[in-house]
PDB file of C-alpha atoms in Angstrom:
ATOM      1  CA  UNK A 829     -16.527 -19.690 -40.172  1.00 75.00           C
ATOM      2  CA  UNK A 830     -16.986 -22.758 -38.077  1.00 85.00           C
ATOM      3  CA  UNK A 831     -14.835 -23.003 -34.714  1.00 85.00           C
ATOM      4  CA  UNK A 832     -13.929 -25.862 -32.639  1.00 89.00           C
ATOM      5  CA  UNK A 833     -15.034 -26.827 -28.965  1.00 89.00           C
ATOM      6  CA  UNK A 834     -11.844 -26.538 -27.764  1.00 89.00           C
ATOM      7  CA  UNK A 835     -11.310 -22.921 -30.018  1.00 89.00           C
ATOM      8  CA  UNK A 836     -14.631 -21.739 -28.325  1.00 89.00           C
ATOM      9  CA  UNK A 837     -13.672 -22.837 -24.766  1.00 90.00           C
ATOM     10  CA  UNK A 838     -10.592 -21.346 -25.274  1.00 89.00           C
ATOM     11  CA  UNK A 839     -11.363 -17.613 -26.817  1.00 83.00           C
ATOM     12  CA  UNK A 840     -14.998 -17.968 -24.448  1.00 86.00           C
ATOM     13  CA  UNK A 841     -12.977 -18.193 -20.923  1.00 88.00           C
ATOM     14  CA  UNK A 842     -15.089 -21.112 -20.386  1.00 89.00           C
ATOM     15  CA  UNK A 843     -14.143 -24.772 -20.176  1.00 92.00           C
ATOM     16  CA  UNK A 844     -14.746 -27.537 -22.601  1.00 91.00           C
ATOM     17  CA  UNK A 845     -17.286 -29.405 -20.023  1.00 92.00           C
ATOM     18  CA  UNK A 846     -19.333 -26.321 -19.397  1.00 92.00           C
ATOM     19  CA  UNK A 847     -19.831 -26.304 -23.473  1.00 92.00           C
ATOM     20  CA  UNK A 848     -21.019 -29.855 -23.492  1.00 91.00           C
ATOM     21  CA  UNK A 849     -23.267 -28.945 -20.395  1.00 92.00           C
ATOM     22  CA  UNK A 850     -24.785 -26.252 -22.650  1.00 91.00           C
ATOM     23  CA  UNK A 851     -25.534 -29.000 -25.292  1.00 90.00           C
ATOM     24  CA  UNK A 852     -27.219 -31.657 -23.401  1.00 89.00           C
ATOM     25  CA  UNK A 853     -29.371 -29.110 -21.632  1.00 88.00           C
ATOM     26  CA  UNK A 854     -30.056 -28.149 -25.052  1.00 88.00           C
ATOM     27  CA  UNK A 855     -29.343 -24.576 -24.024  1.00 90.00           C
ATOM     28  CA  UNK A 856     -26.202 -24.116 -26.661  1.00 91.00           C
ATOM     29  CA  UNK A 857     -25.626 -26.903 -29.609  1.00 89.00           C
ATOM     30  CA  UNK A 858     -23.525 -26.092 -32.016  1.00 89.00           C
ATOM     31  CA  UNK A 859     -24.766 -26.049 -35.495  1.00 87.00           C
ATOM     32  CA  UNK A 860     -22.312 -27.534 -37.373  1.00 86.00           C
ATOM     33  CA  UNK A 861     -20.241 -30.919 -37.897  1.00 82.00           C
ATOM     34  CA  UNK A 862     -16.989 -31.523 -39.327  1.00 82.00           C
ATOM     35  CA  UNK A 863     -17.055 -34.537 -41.781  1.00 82.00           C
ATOM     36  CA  UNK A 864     -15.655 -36.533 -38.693  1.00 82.00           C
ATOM     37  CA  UNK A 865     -18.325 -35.935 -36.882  1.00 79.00           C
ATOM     38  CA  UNK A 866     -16.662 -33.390 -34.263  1.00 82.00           C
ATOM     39  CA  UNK A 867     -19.162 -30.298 -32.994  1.00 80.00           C
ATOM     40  CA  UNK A 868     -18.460 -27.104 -34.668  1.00 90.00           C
ATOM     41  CA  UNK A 869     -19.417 -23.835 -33.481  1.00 90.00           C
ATOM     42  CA  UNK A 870     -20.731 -21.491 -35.969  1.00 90.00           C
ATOM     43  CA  UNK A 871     -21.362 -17.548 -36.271  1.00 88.00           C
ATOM     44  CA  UNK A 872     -24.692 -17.883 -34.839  1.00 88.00           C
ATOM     45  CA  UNK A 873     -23.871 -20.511 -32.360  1.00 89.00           C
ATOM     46  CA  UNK A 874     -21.164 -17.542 -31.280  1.00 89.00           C
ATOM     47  CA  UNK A 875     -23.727 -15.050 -30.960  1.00 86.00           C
ATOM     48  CA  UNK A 876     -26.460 -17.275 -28.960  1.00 87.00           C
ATOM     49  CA  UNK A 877     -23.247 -18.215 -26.772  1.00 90.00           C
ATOM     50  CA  UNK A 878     -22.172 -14.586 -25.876  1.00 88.00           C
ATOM     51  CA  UNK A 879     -25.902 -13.763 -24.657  1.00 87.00           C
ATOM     52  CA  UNK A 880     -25.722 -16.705 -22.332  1.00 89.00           C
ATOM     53  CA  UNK A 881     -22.835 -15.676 -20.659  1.00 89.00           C
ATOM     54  CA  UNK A 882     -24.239 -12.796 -20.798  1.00 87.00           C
ATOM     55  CA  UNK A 883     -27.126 -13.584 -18.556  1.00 86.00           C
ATOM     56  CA  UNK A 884     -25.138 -15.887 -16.500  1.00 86.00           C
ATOM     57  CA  UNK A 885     -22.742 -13.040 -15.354  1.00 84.00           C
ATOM     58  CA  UNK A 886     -25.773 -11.212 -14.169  1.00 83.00           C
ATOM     59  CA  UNK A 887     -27.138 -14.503 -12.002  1.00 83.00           C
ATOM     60  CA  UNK A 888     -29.685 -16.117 -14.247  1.00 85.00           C
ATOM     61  CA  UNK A 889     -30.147 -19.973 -13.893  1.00 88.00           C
ATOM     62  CA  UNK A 890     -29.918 -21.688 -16.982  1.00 89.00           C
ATOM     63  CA  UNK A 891     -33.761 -22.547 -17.730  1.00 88.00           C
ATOM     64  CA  UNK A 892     -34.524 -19.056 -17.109  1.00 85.00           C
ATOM     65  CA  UNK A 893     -31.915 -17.950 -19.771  1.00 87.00           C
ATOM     66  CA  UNK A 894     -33.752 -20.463 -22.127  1.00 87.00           C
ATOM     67  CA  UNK A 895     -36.766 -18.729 -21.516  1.00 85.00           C
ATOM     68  CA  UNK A 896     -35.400 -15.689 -22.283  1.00 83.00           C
ATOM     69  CA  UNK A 897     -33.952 -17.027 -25.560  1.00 84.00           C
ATOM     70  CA  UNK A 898     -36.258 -19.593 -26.969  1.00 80.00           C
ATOM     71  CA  UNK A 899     -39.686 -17.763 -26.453  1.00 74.00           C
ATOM     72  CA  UNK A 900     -40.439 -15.156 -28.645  1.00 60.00           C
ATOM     73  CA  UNK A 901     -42.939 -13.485 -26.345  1.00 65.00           C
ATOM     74  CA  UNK A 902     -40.911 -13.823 -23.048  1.00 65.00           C
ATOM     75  CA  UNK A 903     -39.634  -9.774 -22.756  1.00 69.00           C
ATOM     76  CA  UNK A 904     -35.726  -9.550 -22.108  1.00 71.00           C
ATOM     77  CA  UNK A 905     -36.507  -6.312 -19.983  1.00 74.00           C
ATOM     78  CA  UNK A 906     -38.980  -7.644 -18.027  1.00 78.00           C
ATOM     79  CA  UNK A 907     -36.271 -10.208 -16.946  1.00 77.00           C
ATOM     80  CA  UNK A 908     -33.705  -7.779 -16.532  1.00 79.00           C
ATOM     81  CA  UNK A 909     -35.413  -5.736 -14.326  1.00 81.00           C
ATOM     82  CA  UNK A 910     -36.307  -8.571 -12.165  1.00 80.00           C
ATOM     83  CA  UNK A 911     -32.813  -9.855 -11.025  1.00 77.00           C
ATOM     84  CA  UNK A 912     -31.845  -5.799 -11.105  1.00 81.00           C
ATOM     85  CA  UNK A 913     -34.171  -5.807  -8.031  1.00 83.00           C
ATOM     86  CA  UNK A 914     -32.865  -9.231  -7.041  1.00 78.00           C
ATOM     87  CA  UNK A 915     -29.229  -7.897  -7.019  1.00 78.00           C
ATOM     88  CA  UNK A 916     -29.892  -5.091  -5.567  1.00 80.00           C
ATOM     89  CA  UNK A 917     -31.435  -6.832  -2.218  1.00 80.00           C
ATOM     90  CA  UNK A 918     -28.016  -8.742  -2.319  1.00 74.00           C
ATOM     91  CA  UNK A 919     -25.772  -5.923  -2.001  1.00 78.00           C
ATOM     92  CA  UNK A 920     -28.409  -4.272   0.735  1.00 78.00           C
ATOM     93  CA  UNK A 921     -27.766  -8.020   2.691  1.00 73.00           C
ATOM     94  CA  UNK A 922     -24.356  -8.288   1.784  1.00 72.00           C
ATOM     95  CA  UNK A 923     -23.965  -4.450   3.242  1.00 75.00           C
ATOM     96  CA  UNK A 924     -25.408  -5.136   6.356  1.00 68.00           C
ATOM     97  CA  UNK A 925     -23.182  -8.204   7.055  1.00 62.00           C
ATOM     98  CA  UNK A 926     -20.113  -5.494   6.495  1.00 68.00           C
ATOM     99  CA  UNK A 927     -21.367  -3.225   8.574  1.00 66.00           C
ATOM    100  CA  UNK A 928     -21.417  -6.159  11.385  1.00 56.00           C
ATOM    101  CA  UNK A 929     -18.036  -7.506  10.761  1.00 58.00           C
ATOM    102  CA  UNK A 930     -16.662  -3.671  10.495  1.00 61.00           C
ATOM    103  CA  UNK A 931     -18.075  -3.559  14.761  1.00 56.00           C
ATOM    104  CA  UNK A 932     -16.398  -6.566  15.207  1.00 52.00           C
ATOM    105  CA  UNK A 933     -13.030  -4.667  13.781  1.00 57.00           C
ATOM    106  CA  UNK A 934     -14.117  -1.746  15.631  1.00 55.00           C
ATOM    107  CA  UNK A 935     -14.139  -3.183  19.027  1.00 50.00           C
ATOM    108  CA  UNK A 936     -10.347  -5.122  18.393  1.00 51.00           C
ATOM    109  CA  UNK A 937      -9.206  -1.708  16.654  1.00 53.00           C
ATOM    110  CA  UNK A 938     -10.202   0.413  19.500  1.00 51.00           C
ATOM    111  CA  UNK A 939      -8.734  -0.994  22.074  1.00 53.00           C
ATOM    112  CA  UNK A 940     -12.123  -0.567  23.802  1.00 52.00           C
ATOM    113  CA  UNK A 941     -12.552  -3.802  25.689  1.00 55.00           C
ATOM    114  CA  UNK A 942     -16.208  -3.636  26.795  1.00 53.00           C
ATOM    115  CA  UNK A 943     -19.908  -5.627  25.244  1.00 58.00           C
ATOM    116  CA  UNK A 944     -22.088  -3.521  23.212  1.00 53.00           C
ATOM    117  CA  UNK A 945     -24.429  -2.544  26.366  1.00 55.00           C
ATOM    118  CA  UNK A 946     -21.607  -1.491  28.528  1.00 56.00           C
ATOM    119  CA  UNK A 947     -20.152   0.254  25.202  1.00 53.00           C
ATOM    120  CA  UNK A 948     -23.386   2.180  25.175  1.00 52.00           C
ATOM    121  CA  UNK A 949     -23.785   2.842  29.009  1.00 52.00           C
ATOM    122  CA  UNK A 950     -20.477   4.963  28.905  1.00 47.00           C
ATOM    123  CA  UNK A 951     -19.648   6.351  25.782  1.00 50.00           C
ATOM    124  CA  UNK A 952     -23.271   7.074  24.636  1.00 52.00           C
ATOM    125  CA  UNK A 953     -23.277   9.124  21.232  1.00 48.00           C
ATOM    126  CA  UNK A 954     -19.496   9.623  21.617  1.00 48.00           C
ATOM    127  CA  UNK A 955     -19.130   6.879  19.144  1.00 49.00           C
ATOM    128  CA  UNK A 956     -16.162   5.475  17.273  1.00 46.00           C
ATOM    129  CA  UNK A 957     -16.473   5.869  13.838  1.00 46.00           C
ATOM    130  CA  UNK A 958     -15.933   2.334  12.121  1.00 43.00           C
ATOM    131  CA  UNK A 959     -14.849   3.720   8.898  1.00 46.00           C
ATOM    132  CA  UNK A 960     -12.163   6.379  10.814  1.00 48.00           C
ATOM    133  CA  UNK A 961     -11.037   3.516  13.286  1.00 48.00           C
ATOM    134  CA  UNK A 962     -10.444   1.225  10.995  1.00 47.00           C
ATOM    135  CA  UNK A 963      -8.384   3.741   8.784  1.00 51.00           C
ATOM    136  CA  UNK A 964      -6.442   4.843  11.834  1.00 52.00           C
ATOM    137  CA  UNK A 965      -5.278   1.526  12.617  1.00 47.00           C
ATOM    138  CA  UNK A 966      -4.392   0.679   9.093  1.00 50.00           C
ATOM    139  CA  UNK A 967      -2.065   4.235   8.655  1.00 57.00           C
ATOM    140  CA  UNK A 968      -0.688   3.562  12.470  1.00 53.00           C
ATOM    141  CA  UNK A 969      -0.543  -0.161  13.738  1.00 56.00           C
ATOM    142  CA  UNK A 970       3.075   0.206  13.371  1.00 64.00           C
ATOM    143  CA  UNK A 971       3.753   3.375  15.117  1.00 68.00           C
ATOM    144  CA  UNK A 972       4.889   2.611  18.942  1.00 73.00           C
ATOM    145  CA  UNK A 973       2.987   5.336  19.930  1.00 66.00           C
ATOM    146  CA  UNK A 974       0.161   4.266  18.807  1.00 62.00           C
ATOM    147  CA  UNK A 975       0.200   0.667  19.687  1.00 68.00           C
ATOM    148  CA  UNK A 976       0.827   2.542  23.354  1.00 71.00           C
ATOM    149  CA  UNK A 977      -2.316   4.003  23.010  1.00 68.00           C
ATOM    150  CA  UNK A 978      -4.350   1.326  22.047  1.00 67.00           C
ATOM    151  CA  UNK A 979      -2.254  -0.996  25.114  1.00 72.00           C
ATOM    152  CA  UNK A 980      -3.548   1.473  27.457  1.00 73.00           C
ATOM    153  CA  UNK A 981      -7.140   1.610  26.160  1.00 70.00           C
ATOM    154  CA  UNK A 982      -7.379  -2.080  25.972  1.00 72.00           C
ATOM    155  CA  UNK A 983      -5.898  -2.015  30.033  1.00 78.00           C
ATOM    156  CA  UNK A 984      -8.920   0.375  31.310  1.00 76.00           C
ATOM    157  CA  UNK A 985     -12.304  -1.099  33.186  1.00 80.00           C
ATOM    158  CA  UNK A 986     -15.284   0.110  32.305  1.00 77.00           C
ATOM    159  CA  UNK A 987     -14.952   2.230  35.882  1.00 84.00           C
ATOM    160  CA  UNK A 988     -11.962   3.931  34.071  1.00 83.00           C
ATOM    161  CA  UNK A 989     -14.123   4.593  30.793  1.00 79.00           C
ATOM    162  CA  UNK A 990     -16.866   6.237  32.932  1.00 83.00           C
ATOM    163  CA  UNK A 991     -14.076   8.709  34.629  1.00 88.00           C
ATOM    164  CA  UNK A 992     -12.732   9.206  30.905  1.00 86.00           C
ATOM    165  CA  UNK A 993     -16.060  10.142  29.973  1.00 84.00           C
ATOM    166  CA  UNK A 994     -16.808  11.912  33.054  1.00 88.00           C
ATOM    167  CA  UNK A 995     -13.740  14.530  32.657  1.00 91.00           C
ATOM    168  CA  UNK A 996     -14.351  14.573  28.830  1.00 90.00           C
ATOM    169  CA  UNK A 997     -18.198  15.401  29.409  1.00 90.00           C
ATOM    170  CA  UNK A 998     -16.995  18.433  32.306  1.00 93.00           C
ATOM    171  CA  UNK A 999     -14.173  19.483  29.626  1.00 94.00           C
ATOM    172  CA  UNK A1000     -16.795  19.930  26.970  1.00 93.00           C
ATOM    173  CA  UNK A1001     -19.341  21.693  28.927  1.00 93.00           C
ATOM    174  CA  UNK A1002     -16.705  24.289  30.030  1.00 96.00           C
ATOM    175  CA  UNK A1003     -15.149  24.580  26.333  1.00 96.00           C
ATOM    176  CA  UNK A1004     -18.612  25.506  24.800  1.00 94.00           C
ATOM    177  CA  UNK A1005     -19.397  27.983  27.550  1.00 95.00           C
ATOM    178  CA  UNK A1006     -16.050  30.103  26.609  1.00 96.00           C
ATOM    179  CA  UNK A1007     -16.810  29.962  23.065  1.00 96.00           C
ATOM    180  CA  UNK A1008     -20.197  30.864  23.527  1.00 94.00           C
ATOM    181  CA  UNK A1009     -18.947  33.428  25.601  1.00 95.00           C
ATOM    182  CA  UNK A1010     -17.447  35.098  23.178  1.00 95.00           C
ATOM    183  CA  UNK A1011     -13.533  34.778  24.302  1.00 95.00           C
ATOM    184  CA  UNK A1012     -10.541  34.942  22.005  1.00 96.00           C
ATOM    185  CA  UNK A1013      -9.218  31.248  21.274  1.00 96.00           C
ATOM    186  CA  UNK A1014      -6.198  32.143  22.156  1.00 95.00           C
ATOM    187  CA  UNK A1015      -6.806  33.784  25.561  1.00 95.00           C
ATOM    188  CA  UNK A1016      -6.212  32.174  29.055  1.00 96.00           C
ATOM    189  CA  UNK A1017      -9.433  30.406  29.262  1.00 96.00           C
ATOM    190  CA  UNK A1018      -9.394  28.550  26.117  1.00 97.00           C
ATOM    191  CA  UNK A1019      -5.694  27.945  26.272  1.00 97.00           C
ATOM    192  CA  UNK A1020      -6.025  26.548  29.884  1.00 97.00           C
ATOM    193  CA  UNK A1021      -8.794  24.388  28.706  1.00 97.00           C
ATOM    194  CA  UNK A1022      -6.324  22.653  25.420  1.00 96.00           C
ATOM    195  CA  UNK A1023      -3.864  22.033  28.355  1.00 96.00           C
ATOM    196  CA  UNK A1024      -6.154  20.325  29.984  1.00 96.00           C
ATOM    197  CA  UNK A1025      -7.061  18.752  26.714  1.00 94.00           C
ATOM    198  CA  UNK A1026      -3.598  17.895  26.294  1.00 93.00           C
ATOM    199  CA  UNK A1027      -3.249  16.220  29.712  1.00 94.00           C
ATOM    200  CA  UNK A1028      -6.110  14.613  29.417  1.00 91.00           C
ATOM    201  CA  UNK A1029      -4.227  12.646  26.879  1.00 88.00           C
ATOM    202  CA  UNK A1030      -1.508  12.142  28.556  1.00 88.00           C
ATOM    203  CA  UNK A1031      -2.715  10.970  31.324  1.00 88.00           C
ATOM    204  CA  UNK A1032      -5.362   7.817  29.834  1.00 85.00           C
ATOM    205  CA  UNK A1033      -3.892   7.090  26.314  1.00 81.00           C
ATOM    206  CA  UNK A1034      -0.543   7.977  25.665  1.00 81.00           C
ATOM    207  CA  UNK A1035       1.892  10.875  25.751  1.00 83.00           C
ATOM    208  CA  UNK A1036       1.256  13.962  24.248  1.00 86.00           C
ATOM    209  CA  UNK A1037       3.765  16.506  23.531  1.00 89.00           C
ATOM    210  CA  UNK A1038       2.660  19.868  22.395  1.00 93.00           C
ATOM    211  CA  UNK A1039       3.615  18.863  18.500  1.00 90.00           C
ATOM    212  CA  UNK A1040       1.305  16.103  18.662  1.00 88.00           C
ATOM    213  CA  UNK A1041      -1.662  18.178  20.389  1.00 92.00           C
ATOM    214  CA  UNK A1042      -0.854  20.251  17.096  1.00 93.00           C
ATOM    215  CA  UNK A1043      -1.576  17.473  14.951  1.00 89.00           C
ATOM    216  CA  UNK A1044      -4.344  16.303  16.858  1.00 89.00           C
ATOM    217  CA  UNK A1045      -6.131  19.467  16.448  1.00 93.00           C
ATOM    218  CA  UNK A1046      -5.344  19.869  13.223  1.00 94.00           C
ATOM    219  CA  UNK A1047      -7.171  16.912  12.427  1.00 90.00           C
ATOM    220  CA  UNK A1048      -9.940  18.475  14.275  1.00 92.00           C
ATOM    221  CA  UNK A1049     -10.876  20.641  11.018  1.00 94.00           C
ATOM    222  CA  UNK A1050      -9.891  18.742   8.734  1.00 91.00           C
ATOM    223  CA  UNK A1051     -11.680  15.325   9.390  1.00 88.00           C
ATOM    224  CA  UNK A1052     -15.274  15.564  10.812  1.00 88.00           C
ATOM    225  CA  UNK A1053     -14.870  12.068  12.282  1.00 83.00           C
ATOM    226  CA  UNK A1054     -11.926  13.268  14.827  1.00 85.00           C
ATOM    227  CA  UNK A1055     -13.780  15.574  16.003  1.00 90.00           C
ATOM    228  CA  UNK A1056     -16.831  14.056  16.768  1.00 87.00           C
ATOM    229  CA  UNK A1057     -14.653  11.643  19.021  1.00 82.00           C
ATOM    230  CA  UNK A1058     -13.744  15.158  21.043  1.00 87.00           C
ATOM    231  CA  UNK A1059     -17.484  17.007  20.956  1.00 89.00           C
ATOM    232  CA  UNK A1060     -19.890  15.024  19.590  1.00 86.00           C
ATOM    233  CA  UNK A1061     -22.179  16.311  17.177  1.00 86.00           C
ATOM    234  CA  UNK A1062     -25.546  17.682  19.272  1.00 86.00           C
ATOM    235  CA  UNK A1063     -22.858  19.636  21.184  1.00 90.00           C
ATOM    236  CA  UNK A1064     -20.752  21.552  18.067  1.00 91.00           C
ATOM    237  CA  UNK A1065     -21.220  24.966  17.125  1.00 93.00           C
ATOM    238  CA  UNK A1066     -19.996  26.209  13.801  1.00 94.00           C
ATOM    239  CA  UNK A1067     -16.668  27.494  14.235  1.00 96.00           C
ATOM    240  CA  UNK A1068     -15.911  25.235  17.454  1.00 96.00           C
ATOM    241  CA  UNK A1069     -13.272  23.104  15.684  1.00 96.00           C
ATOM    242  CA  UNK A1070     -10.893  25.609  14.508  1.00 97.00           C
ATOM    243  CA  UNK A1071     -11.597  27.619  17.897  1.00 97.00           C
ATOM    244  CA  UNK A1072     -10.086  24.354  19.446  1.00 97.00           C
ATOM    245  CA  UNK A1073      -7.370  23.862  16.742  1.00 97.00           C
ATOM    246  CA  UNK A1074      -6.442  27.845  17.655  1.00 97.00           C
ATOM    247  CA  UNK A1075      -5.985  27.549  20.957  1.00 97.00           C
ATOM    248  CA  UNK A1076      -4.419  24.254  21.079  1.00 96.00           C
ATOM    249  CA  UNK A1077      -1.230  26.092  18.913  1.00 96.00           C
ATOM    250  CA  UNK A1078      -1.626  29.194  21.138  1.00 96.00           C
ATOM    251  CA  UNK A1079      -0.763  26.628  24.185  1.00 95.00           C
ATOM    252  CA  UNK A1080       2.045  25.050  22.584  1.00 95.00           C
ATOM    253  CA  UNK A1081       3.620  28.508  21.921  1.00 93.00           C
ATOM    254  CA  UNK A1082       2.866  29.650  25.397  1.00 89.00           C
ATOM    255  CA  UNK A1083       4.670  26.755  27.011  1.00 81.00           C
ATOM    256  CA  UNK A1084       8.556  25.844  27.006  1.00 63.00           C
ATOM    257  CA  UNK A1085       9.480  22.963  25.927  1.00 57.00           C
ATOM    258  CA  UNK A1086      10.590  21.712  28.936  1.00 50.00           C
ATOM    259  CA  UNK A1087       7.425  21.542  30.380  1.00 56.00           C
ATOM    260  CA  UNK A1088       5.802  19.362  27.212  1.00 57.00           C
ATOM    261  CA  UNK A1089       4.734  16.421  29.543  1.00 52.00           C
TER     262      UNK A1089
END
């Protein structure tokens, strides 16, 4: 069978240029001629064509491809496992200029209005997780409440980040000792301490009604990340979460509605 340039370019994905490219170079000619004189394409020609494309999908400039194909000593593998080392330095760059844009998202997504040194000053090792940020803002950019939250984050100085911080550090130091302690999760020390958890809240991001705190905690247990933005990780004990979680939803049962502030 005999094919063509235009069957080839079109049953190839490529175009009738990159063919004739392939000639000149004398990377690809085809091996046949119709009795007008028109380049045909022949079972061979086919099979020399699909390594090329072959090699080109994986990076290889064309006079290395000729290499490959032309010289009967030059080993394929050898090849192969060059540009597998090759690619894989790409995606390690390629990563690392993600992981820089994803801070750039992380700073707009945040709300956190401050430069990476002032960043680290206050918050340091309570980090934002770029991967949960990012996520959060995709599920909730639309909610009000939590375009609220992220108005009110964006409106605090770095004075009002060290206070956050401040009360958040004092919160956590009490909350481990009770645990530690031994008391019930859902006794008046713990459940005072989720209030204040709660009102915390309220009082820098957003409002928080008991059914929210709920939720909040919830996610507590059930995503590593939200957590870590409460206790960060050198200060968790196993079990601390769903401690927290339990005495968040002893609160809310404790209170009336009315006074959900």
């Amino acid at each position: 069978m005999s094919y063509s340039v235009g069957q080839v370019s079109g049953f190839a994905g490529i175009t009738v240029r990159t063919l004739h490219h392939y000639d000149k170079a004398g990377l690809l000619s085809p091996g046949d001629r119709s009795p007008a004189g028109y380049r045909l394409y022949n079972d061979a020609d086919l099979s020399r064509l699909q390594q090329i494309l072959f090699y080109r999908e994986l990076g290889f400039p064309l006079d290395e491809i000729a290499t490959i194909l032309e010289d009967p000593q030059a080993n394929a593998l050898d090849h192969l496992r060059a540009r597998h080392r090759l690619l894989n330095d790409q995606i390690s760059k390629l990563q690392r200029l993600v992981e820089v844009a994803e801070q750039a998202m992380e700073v707009q997504q945040t709300g956190v209005e401050l430069s990476p040194e002032e960043r680290f000053e206050v918050f340091g090792e309570v980090t934002f997780d770029l991967t949960y940020a990012t996520q959060a803002h995709l599920k909730w950019q639309h909610r009000e409440s939590y375009q609220r939250s992220m108005a009110r984050a964006a409106e605090h100085s770095k004075e009002d980040w060290a206070k956050i911080m401040a009360e958040a550090a004092d919160w956590r130091l009490r909350l481990t000792a009770v645990f530690d302690a031994g008391e019930p999760a859902d006794g008046e020390r713990a459940m005072d301490l989720a209030e204040e958890h709660r009102q915390h809240i309220a009082r820098w991001f957003t409002p928080c009604p008991t059914d929210v705190h709920g939720r909040i905690a919830d996610g507590f247990v059930t995503d590593p990340r939200a957590f870590a933005l409460a206790v960060p990780p050198t200060e968790q004990r196993p079990g601390l979460a769903p401690y927290l979680r339990t005495a968040v939803h002893a609160n809310a049962v404790r209170r009336s509605p009315a006074d959900d502030a």
